mmCIF file of C-alpha atoms in Angstrom:
data_model
loop_
_atom_site.group_PDB
_atom_site.id
_atom_site.type_symbol
_atom_site.label_atom_id
_atom_site.label_comp_id
_atom_site.label_asym_id
_atom_site.label_seq_id
_atom_site.Cartn_x
_atom_site.Cartn_y
_atom_site.Cartn_z
ATOM 1 C CA MET A 1082 5.266 6.083 16.559
ATOM 2 C CA PRO A 1083 7.378 5.483 13.660
ATOM 3 C CA MET A 1084 6.154 3.007 11.020
ATOM 4 C CA LEU A 1085 7.321 1.896 7.799
ATOM 5 C CA ILE A 1086 4.810 1.480 4.732
ATOM 6 C CA PRO A 1087 1.026 1.762 5.106
ATOM 7 C CA ARG A 1088 0.618 1.877 1.544
ATOM 8 C CA ARG A 1089 3.328 -0.244 -0.156
ATOM 9 C CA SER A 1090 2.836 -3.527 1.716
ATOM 10 C CA LEU A 1091 2.041 -5.580 -1.227
ATOM 11 C CA GLU A 1092 -1.769 -6.123 0.186
ATOM 12 C CA LEU A 1093 -2.216 -2.234 -0.192
ATOM 13 C CA LEU A 1094 -0.240 -2.174 -3.379
ATOM 14 C CA LEU A 1095 -2.818 -4.525 -5.064
ATOM 15 C CA MET A 1096 -5.508 -2.338 -3.833
ATOM 16 C CA SER A 1097 -4.224 0.974 -4.757
ATOM 17 C CA ALA A 1098 -4.316 1.756 -8.071
ATOM 18 C CA ALA A 1099 -5.962 3.079 -11.654
ATOM 19 C CA LEU A 1100 -4.540 4.499 -14.248
ATOM 20 C CA THR A 1101 -6.729 6.526 -17.022
ATOM 21 C CA GLY A 1102 -6.018 6.985 -20.651
ATOM 22 C CA LEU A 1103 -6.684 4.841 -23.910
ATOM 23 C CA LEU A 1104 -4.693 3.538 -26.524
ATOM 24 C CA SER A 1105 -4.264 6.271 -29.224
ATOM 25 C CA ALA A 1106 -6.227 5.435 -32.384
ATOM 26 C CA CYS A 1107 -5.015 6.093 -35.699
ATOM 27 C CA GLY A 1108 -7.517 6.809 -38.346
ATOM 28 C CA GLY A 1109 -8.122 7.094 -42.285
ATOM 29 C CA GLY A 1110 -5.073 7.902 -44.424
ATOM 30 C CA THR A 1111 -3.789 10.740 -42.065
ATOM 31 C CA ALA A 1112 -1.434 10.734 -39.314
ATOM 32 C CA SER A 1113 -3.719 11.502 -36.181
ATOM 33 C CA LYS A 1114 -2.509 14.255 -33.774
ATOM 34 C CA GLU A 1115 -1.148 13.239 -30.422
ATOM 35 C CA GLU A 1116 -3.010 14.408 -27.403
ATOM 36 C CA PRO A 1117 -0.867 16.247 -24.759
ATOM 37 C CA GLY A 1118 0.684 14.015 -22.451
ATOM 38 C CA LYS A 1119 -0.296 10.871 -24.602
ATOM 39 C CA SER A 1120 2.489 10.435 -26.852
ATOM 40 C CA LYS A 1121 3.115 7.289 -28.646
ATOM 41 C CA GLY A 1122 5.096 4.926 -26.445
ATOM 42 C CA SER A 1123 4.451 6.558 -23.029
ATOM 43 C CA PRO A 1124 1.754 6.264 -20.546
ATOM 44 C CA ASP A 1125 -1.349 8.936 -20.618
ATOM 45 C CA THR A 1126 -0.677 11.753 -18.604
ATOM 46 C CA SER A 1127 -3.132 14.077 -20.189
ATOM 47 C CA THR A 1128 -5.477 13.700 -16.926
ATOM 48 C CA LYS A 1129 -5.108 14.311 -13.121
ATOM 49 C CA SER A 1130 -6.774 10.648 -12.607
ATOM 50 C CA GLY A 1131 -4.386 8.678 -15.257
ATOM 51 C CA THR A 1132 -1.741 10.235 -13.852
ATOM 52 C CA GLU A 1133 -2.606 9.556 -10.252
ATOM 53 C CA VAL A 1134 -2.784 6.164 -11.306
ATOM 54 C CA LEU A 1135 0.107 5.850 -13.279
ATOM 55 C CA TYR A 1136 2.340 6.975 -10.026
ATOM 56 C CA ALA A 1137 0.039 4.705 -7.371
ATOM 57 C CA TYR A 1138 1.469 1.684 -9.088
ATOM 58 C CA PHE A 1139 5.038 2.791 -10.813
ATOM 59 C CA PRO A 1140 6.349 5.350 -8.590
ATOM 60 C CA ALA A 1141 10.071 6.188 -9.251
ATOM 61 C CA ASN A 1142 10.642 9.199 -6.541
ATOM 62 C CA ASN A 1143 8.557 10.899 -3.710
ATOM 63 C CA ALA A 1144 7.077 13.411 -5.809
ATOM 64 C CA GLN A 1145 5.372 11.107 -7.970
ATOM 65 C CA PHE A 1146 4.344 8.851 -4.761
ATOM 66 C CA LYS A 1147 2.905 11.609 -3.419
ATOM 67 C CA ILE A 1148 0.698 11.952 -6.706
ATOM 68 C CA GLY A 1149 -0.150 8.013 -6.331
ATOM 69 C CA ALA A 1150 -1.369 8.599 -2.929
ATOM 70 C CA GLN A 1151 -4.322 10.800 -4.184
ATOM 71 C CA PHE A 1152 -5.581 7.776 -5.851
ATOM 72 C CA ASN A 1153 -4.816 5.319 -2.873
ATOM 73 C CA GLY A 1154 -6.085 7.351 -0.159
ATOM 74 C CA THR A 1155 -9.470 8.100 -2.444
ATOM 75 C CA ARG A 1156 -9.591 4.589 -3.041
ATOM 76 C CA LYS A 1157 -9.181 3.590 0.488
ATOM 77 C CA ASN A 1158 -11.736 6.318 1.840
ATOM 78 C CA TYR A 1159 -14.287 4.866 -0.610
ATOM 79 C CA THR A 1160 -13.754 1.466 0.667
ATOM 80 C CA GLU A 1161 -14.171 2.477 4.311
ATOM 81 C CA ILE A 1162 -17.501 4.266 3.313
ATOM 82 C CA ILE A 1163 -18.823 0.802 1.760
ATOM 83 C CA VAL A 1164 -17.712 -1.389 4.297
ATOM 84 C CA SER A 1165 -18.974 0.929 7.539
ATOM 85 C CA LYS A 1166 -22.488 1.293 5.718
ATOM 86 C CA CYS A 1167 -22.374 -2.438 5.554
ATOM 87 C CA MET A 1168 -21.529 -3.000 9.157
ATOM 88 C CA ALA A 1169 -24.092 -0.599 10.173
ATOM 89 C CA LYS A 1170 -26.591 -2.583 8.594
ATOM 90 C CA HIS A 1171 -25.854 -5.462 11.031
ATOM 91 C CA GLY A 1172 -25.381 -3.192 14.058
ATOM 92 C CA PHE A 1173 -21.843 -2.404 13.888
ATOM 93 C CA ASP A 1174 -20.490 1.441 14.372
ATOM 94 C CA VAL A 1175 -17.041 1.252 12.267
ATOM 95 C CA PRO A 1176 -15.586 4.966 11.624
ATOM 96 C CA VAL A 1177 -14.326 6.072 7.996
ATOM 97 C CA THR A 1178 -10.969 7.495 7.812
ATOM 98 C CA SER A 1179 -11.389 10.990 6.351
ATOM 99 C CA LYS A 1180 -10.041 11.124 2.632
ATOM 100 C CA SER A 1181 -7.367 13.649 3.705
ATOM 101 C CA ASP A 1182 -6.196 11.530 6.494
ATOM 102 C CA ALA A 1183 -6.328 8.279 4.061
ATOM 103 C CA ILE A 1184 -4.259 10.425 1.546
ATOM 104 C CA ALA A 1185 -1.753 11.558 4.427
ATOM 105 C CA SER A 1186 -1.451 7.735 5.411
ATOM 106 C CA ASP A 1187 -0.299 6.364 2.127
ATOM 107 C CA PHE A 1188 3.489 6.998 2.785
ATOM 108 C CA ASP A 1189 6.513 5.104 2.518
ATOM 109 C CA ASN A 1190 9.428 5.947 4.829
ATOM 110 C CA VAL A 1191 12.030 3.262 3.250
ATOM 111 C CA GLY A 1192 11.437 3.620 -0.452
ATOM 112 C CA PHE A 1193 10.192 6.938 -0.888
ATOM 113 C CA PRO A 1194 10.502 8.864 2.372
ATOM 114 C CA ASP A 1195 9.422 12.590 2.486
ATOM 115 C CA LEU A 1196 12.613 13.992 3.510
ATOM 116 C CA ASP A 1197 10.998 17.652 3.023
ATOM 117 C CA ARG A 1198 8.237 17.161 5.032
ATOM 118 C CA MET A 1199 10.283 15.366 7.899
ATOM 119 C CA THR A 1200 12.574 18.213 7.797
ATOM 120 C CA ARG A 1201 9.580 20.579 8.357
ATOM 121 C CA THR A 1202 7.733 18.918 10.885
ATOM 122 C CA GLY A 1203 10.299 17.307 12.753
ATOM 123 C CA TYR A 1204 8.951 14.274 12.721
ATOM 124 C CA LEU A 1205 9.163 10.890 10.908
ATOM 125 C CA ASN A 1206 5.596 10.385 10.340
ATOM 126 C CA PRO A 1207 3.002 12.743 9.124
ATOM 127 C CA ALA A 1208 0.320 13.837 11.624
ATOM 128 C CA ILE A 1209 -2.728 11.391 10.712
ATOM 129 C CA ASN A 1210 -5.991 10.351 12.419
ATOM 130 C CA ILE A 1211 -6.997 6.739 11.647
ATOM 131 C CA HIS A 1212 -9.567 5.162 13.024
ATOM 132 C CA ALA A 1213 -9.755 1.601 14.848
ATOM 133 C CA ALA A 1214 -13.020 -0.214 14.888
ATOM 134 C CA GLY A 1215 -12.754 -0.266 18.863
ATOM 135 C CA PRO A 1216 -14.747 -2.544 21.176
ATOM 136 C CA ALA A 1217 -16.918 -3.727 18.196
ATOM 137 C CA LYS A 1218 -14.409 -6.321 17.672
ATOM 138 C CA GLN A 1219 -15.549 -8.142 20.746
ATOM 139 C CA GLN A 1220 -19.053 -8.352 19.676
ATOM 140 C CA ALA A 1221 -20.309 -11.781 18.749
ATOM 141 C CA GLY A 1222 -20.281 -12.239 14.794
ATOM 142 C CA TYR A 1223 -18.114 -9.128 14.072
ATOM 143 C CA LYS A 1224 -15.453 -11.132 12.186
ATOM 144 C CA ALA A 1225 -17.713 -12.767 9.929
ATOM 145 C CA VAL A 1226 -19.828 -9.582 9.351
ATOM 146 C CA LEU A 1227 -16.901 -7.379 8.863
ATOM 147 C CA GLN A 1228 -15.299 -10.362 6.309
ATOM 148 C CA ARG A 1229 -18.329 -10.346 4.114
ATOM 149 C CA CYS A 1230 -18.549 -6.297 4.242
ATOM 150 C CA THR A 1231 -14.802 -5.921 3.251
ATOM 151 C CA ASN A 1232 -15.347 -8.361 0.191
ATOM 152 C CA GLU A 1233 -18.151 -5.848 -0.503
ATOM 153 C CA GLY A 1234 -16.047 -3.087 -0.562
ATOM 154 C CA THR A 1235 -13.248 -4.498 -2.278
ATOM 155 C CA LYS A 1236 -15.264 -6.296 -5.445
ATOM 156 C CA SER A 1237 -15.060 -3.118 -7.739
ATOM 157 C CA PHE A 1238 -11.494 -3.827 -7.790
ATOM 158 C CA ASN A 1239 -10.891 -7.548 -8.047
ATOM 159 C CA ALA A 1240 -10.908 -8.084 -11.528
ATOM 160 C CA PHE A 1241 -8.631 -4.858 -12.178
ATOM 161 C CA ASP A 1242 -6.303 -6.125 -9.480
ATOM 162 C CA ARG A 1243 -5.930 -9.569 -10.948
ATOM 163 C CA THR A 1244 -5.177 -7.983 -14.815
ATOM 164 C CA ALA A 1245 -2.833 -5.366 -13.085
ATOM 165 C CA GLY A 1246 -0.578 -7.560 -11.056
ATOM 166 C CA PRO A 1247 1.860 -8.673 -13.535
ATOM 167 C CA THR A 1248 2.916 -5.617 -14.794
ATOM 168 C CA VAL A 1249 3.062 -4.014 -11.356
ATOM 169 C CA ASP A 1250 5.264 -7.115 -10.256
ATOM 170 C CA GLN A 1251 7.944 -6.496 -13.313
ATOM 171 C CA TRP A 1252 8.404 -2.771 -11.912
ATOM 172 C CA GLN A 1253 8.819 -4.097 -8.361
ATOM 173 C CA ARG A 1254 11.383 -6.592 -9.455
ATOM 174 C CA ILE A 1255 13.188 -3.677 -11.310
ATOM 175 C CA ALA A 1256 12.958 -1.561 -8.285
ATOM 176 C CA SER A 1257 14.222 -4.720 -5.971
ATOM 177 C CA GLN A 1258 17.424 -4.985 -8.431
ATOM 178 C CA ILE A 1259 18.200 -1.168 -8.075
ATOM 179 C CA GLU A 1260 17.815 -1.396 -4.251
ATOM 180 C CA LEU A 1261 20.740 -4.031 -4.571
ATOM 181 C CA SER A 1262 22.794 -2.335 -7.251
ATOM 182 C CA PRO A 1263 26.659 -1.392 -6.292
ATOM 183 C CA ALA A 1264 25.874 2.186 -5.936
ATOM 184 C CA VAL A 1265 22.845 2.106 -3.759
ATOM 185 C CA SER A 1266 24.413 -0.740 -1.429
ATOM 186 C CA LYS A 1267 27.508 1.381 -1.096
ATOM 187 C CA LEU A 1268 25.380 4.235 0.149
ATOM 188 C CA ALA A 1269 23.276 2.077 2.036
ATOM 189 C CA ASN A 1270 26.288 1.013 3.868
ATOM 190 C CA ASP A 1271 27.383 4.842 4.159
ATOM 191 C CA PHE A 1272 23.828 5.382 5.783
ATOM 192 C CA ARG A 1273 24.536 2.519 8.214
ATOM 193 C CA ALA A 1274 27.873 4.002 9.277
ATOM 194 C CA CYS A 1275 25.959 7.599 9.656
ATOM 195 C CA VAL A 1276 23.574 6.757 12.054
ATOM 196 C CA GLN A 1277 25.751 4.211 14.026
ATOM 197 C CA ARG A 1278 27.819 7.616 14.740
ATOM 198 C CA ALA A 1279 24.823 9.298 15.898
ATOM 199 C CA GLY A 1280 24.326 6.170 18.461
ATOM 200 C CA VAL A 1281 22.194 3.362 16.963
ATOM 201 C CA PRO A 1282 23.413 0.185 17.489
ATOM 202 C CA SER A 1283 24.607 -1.959 14.662
ATOM 203 C CA TRP A 1284 22.236 -5.150 14.940
ATOM 204 C CA PRO A 1285 18.863 -3.840 13.178
ATOM 205 C CA MET A 1286 20.744 -3.027 10.005
ATOM 206 C CA ASN A 1287 22.128 -6.339 9.463
ATOM 207 C CA ARG A 1288 20.242 -6.913 5.878
ATOM 208 C CA PRO A 1289 21.580 -6.023 2.591
ATOM 209 C CA GLY A 1290 20.488 -3.031 0.335
ATOM 210 C CA ALA A 1291 18.918 0.333 1.234
ATOM 211 C CA SER A 1292 15.608 -1.294 2.809
ATOM 212 C CA GLY A 1293 17.823 -3.155 5.131
ATOM 213 C CA GLY A 1294 19.457 -0.107 6.608
ATOM 214 C CA LEU A 1295 16.797 2.255 6.423
ATOM 215 C CA GLY A 1296 14.096 -0.405 7.386
ATOM 216 C CA GLY A 1297 16.155 -1.583 10.258
ATOM 217 C CA PHE A 1298 16.826 2.007 11.496
ATOM 218 C CA LEU A 1299 12.935 2.717 11.564
ATOM 219 C CA ASN A 1300 12.088 -0.489 13.384
ATOM 220 C CA TRP A 1301 14.689 0.182 15.838
ATOM 221 C CA VAL A 1302 13.241 3.890 16.194
ATOM 222 C CA THR A 1303 9.319 2.345 16.577
ATOM 223 C CA GLY A 1304 10.858 -0.092 19.325
ATOM 224 C CA GLU A 1305 12.728 2.672 21.364
ATOM 225 C CA ALA A 1306 9.244 5.027 21.119
ATOM 226 C CA ALA A 1307 7.162 1.798 22.064
ATOM 227 C CA ASN A 1308 9.378 1.276 25.342
ATOM 228 C CA THR A 1309 8.807 4.960 26.637
ATOM 229 C CA LYS A 1310 6.289 5.915 29.508
ATOM 230 C CA ASP A 1311 3.754 7.467 27.206
ATOM 231 C CA ALA A 1312 2.903 9.096 23.976
ATOM 232 C CA GLN A 1313 4.486 12.338 24.626
ATOM 233 C CA ALA A 1314 8.009 10.436 25.546
ATOM 234 C CA GLY A 1315 7.351 8.811 22.197
ATOM 235 C CA GLN A 1316 7.264 11.460 20.184
ATOM 236 C CA ALA A 1317 10.375 12.918 21.659
ATOM 237 C CA VAL A 1318 12.037 9.625 20.363
ATOM 238 C CA ASP A 1319 10.704 10.486 17.083
ATOM 239 C CA ARG A 1320 11.826 13.816 17.224
ATOM 240 C CA ARG A 1321 15.204 12.988 18.130
ATOM 241 C CA TRP A 1322 16.143 10.557 15.323
ATOM 242 C CA ALA A 1323 14.020 12.280 12.609
ATOM 243 C CA PRO A 1324 16.631 14.616 11.646
ATOM 244 C CA VAL A 1325 19.418 12.076 12.003
ATOM 245 C CA TYR A 1326 17.325 9.867 9.505
ATOM 246 C CA VAL A 1327 16.928 13.078 7.022
ATOM 247 C CA ARG A 1328 20.378 13.591 7.049
ATOM 248 C CA CYS A 1329 21.904 10.227 6.674
ATOM 249 C CA ALA A 1330 19.374 9.019 4.277
ATOM 250 C CA LYS A 1331 19.764 11.527 1.888
ATOM 251 C CA PRO A 1332 22.507 10.402 -0.585
ATOM 252 C CA VAL A 1333 20.897 6.809 -0.923
ATOM 253 C CA ILE A 1334 17.615 8.052 -1.612
ATOM 254 C CA ALA A 1335 19.057 10.213 -4.017
ATOM 255 C CA GLU A 1336 20.729 7.623 -5.946
ATOM 256 C CA GLU A 1337 17.730 5.241 -6.045
ATOM 257 C CA ASP A 1338 15.744 7.955 -7.272
ATOM 258 C CA LYS A 1339 18.014 8.452 -10.084
ATOM 259 C CA GLN A 1340 18.334 5.001 -11.011
ATOM 260 C CA ARG A 1341 14.435 4.622 -11.068
ATOM 261 C CA LEU A 1342 13.700 7.424 -12.858
ATOM 262 C CA ALA A 1343 16.222 6.208 -15.712
ATOM 263 C CA GLN A 1344 14.625 2.722 -15.379
ATOM 264 C CA GLN A 1345 11.094 4.127 -15.098
ATOM 265 C CA ARG A 1346 11.395 5.722 -18.564
ATOM 266 C CA ALA A 1347 12.407 2.506 -20.391
ATOM 267 C CA PHE A 1348 9.632 0.721 -18.646
ATOM 268 C CA PHE A 1349 7.174 3.173 -19.675
ATOM 269 C CA GLN A 1350 8.089 2.976 -23.479
ATOM 270 C CA SER A 1351 8.469 -1.150 -23.268
ATOM 271 C CA HIS A 1352 4.970 -1.338 -21.444
ATOM 272 C CA TYR A 1353 3.041 1.488 -22.498
ATOM 273 C CA GLN A 1354 0.016 -0.367 -24.283
ATOM 274 C CA GLN A 1355 -0.581 -2.623 -20.886
ATOM 275 C CA ILE A 1356 -0.166 0.740 -18.553
ATOM 276 C CA ARG A 1357 -2.583 2.514 -20.746
ATOM 277 C CA GLU A 1358 -5.200 -0.254 -20.342
ATOM 278 C CA ILE A 1359 -4.208 -0.330 -16.654
ATOM 279 C CA GLN A 1360 -4.861 3.587 -16.726
ATOM 280 C CA LYS A 1361 -8.253 3.012 -18.405
ATOM 281 C CA ASP A 1362 -9.470 -0.023 -16.356
ATOM 282 C CA GLY A 1363 -8.679 1.403 -13.008
ATOM 283 C CA THR A 1364 -10.074 4.843 -13.418
ATOM 284 C CA GLU A 1365 -13.474 2.693 -14.405
ATOM 285 C CA ALA A 1366 -13.050 0.630 -11.077
ATOM 286 C CA LEU A 1367 -12.287 3.719 -9.156
ATOM 287 C CA ALA A 1368 -15.476 5.557 -10.537
ATOM 288 C CA ALA A 1369 -17.420 2.188 -9.633
ATOM 289 C CA LEU A 1370 -16.293 2.204 -6.354
ATOM 290 C CA GLN A 1371 -17.156 6.126 -5.731
ATOM 291 C CA LYS A 1372 -20.834 4.960 -7.232
ATOM 292 C CA GLN A 1373 -20.960 2.297 -4.655
ATOM 293 C CA ALA A 1374 -19.835 4.337 -1.861
ATOM 294 C CA GLY A 1375 -22.550 7.115 -2.789
ATOM 295 C CA GLU A 1376 -20.104 9.631 -3.140
#
């Protein structure tokens, strides 16, 4: 079924980051040599983990978003392992999403849609297998135990999420302003007209900005798929509208990407100290979560 943003809801956004890298230290009377990917006035991109966390919180386009998904999916997988083990001690069987499926589930069809994947597969959403807790939810005491186990699974990131939040919020405000910019708003109107010519009613897309148009379209497709007789018919709805979305969304997404990349460069330069600290703390938090999960 088409969906919007499993990862970039605010709740998951604040559960998904870690950026590696320490502030460069200058020593003695001689100038210190900068490490590759770690120039003065920029975040640290010299390590895989640092780059993943950087783009988990501050992506400007889909390519960066997918790099950040590696971090978010790993964090989700480790957290579910911890929760599952905790629940098992209380007699509840809670399955764990595999790391590959957790990474694949971290997508954003509104802000950072993977148009290449949609073109290749013919579907709006990636093929993923997300486990549900199942009938255990009906068992006595389940909710209380789940809350305790969830707290256990998220404690490694509590302090990090609090300290990273303000810098992430600043970037999110910039992204929101871009979405409502004149150039993006004009192309968002073009998107509405494009999908309406393909047969979509106008009512789902009455909010301003790109998310109003793209999100309204995806909500409409979700409703259409949900009203079919079976899963196969629902997939047919997805396949019917995925090419329309790709064709109509390309111009507005390209403009958003262009503006975000330009703003990202300035944001990284003005906030590089905070971001490098986020990188360091986030990487340490993920390592602690991995240890806690026994992985």
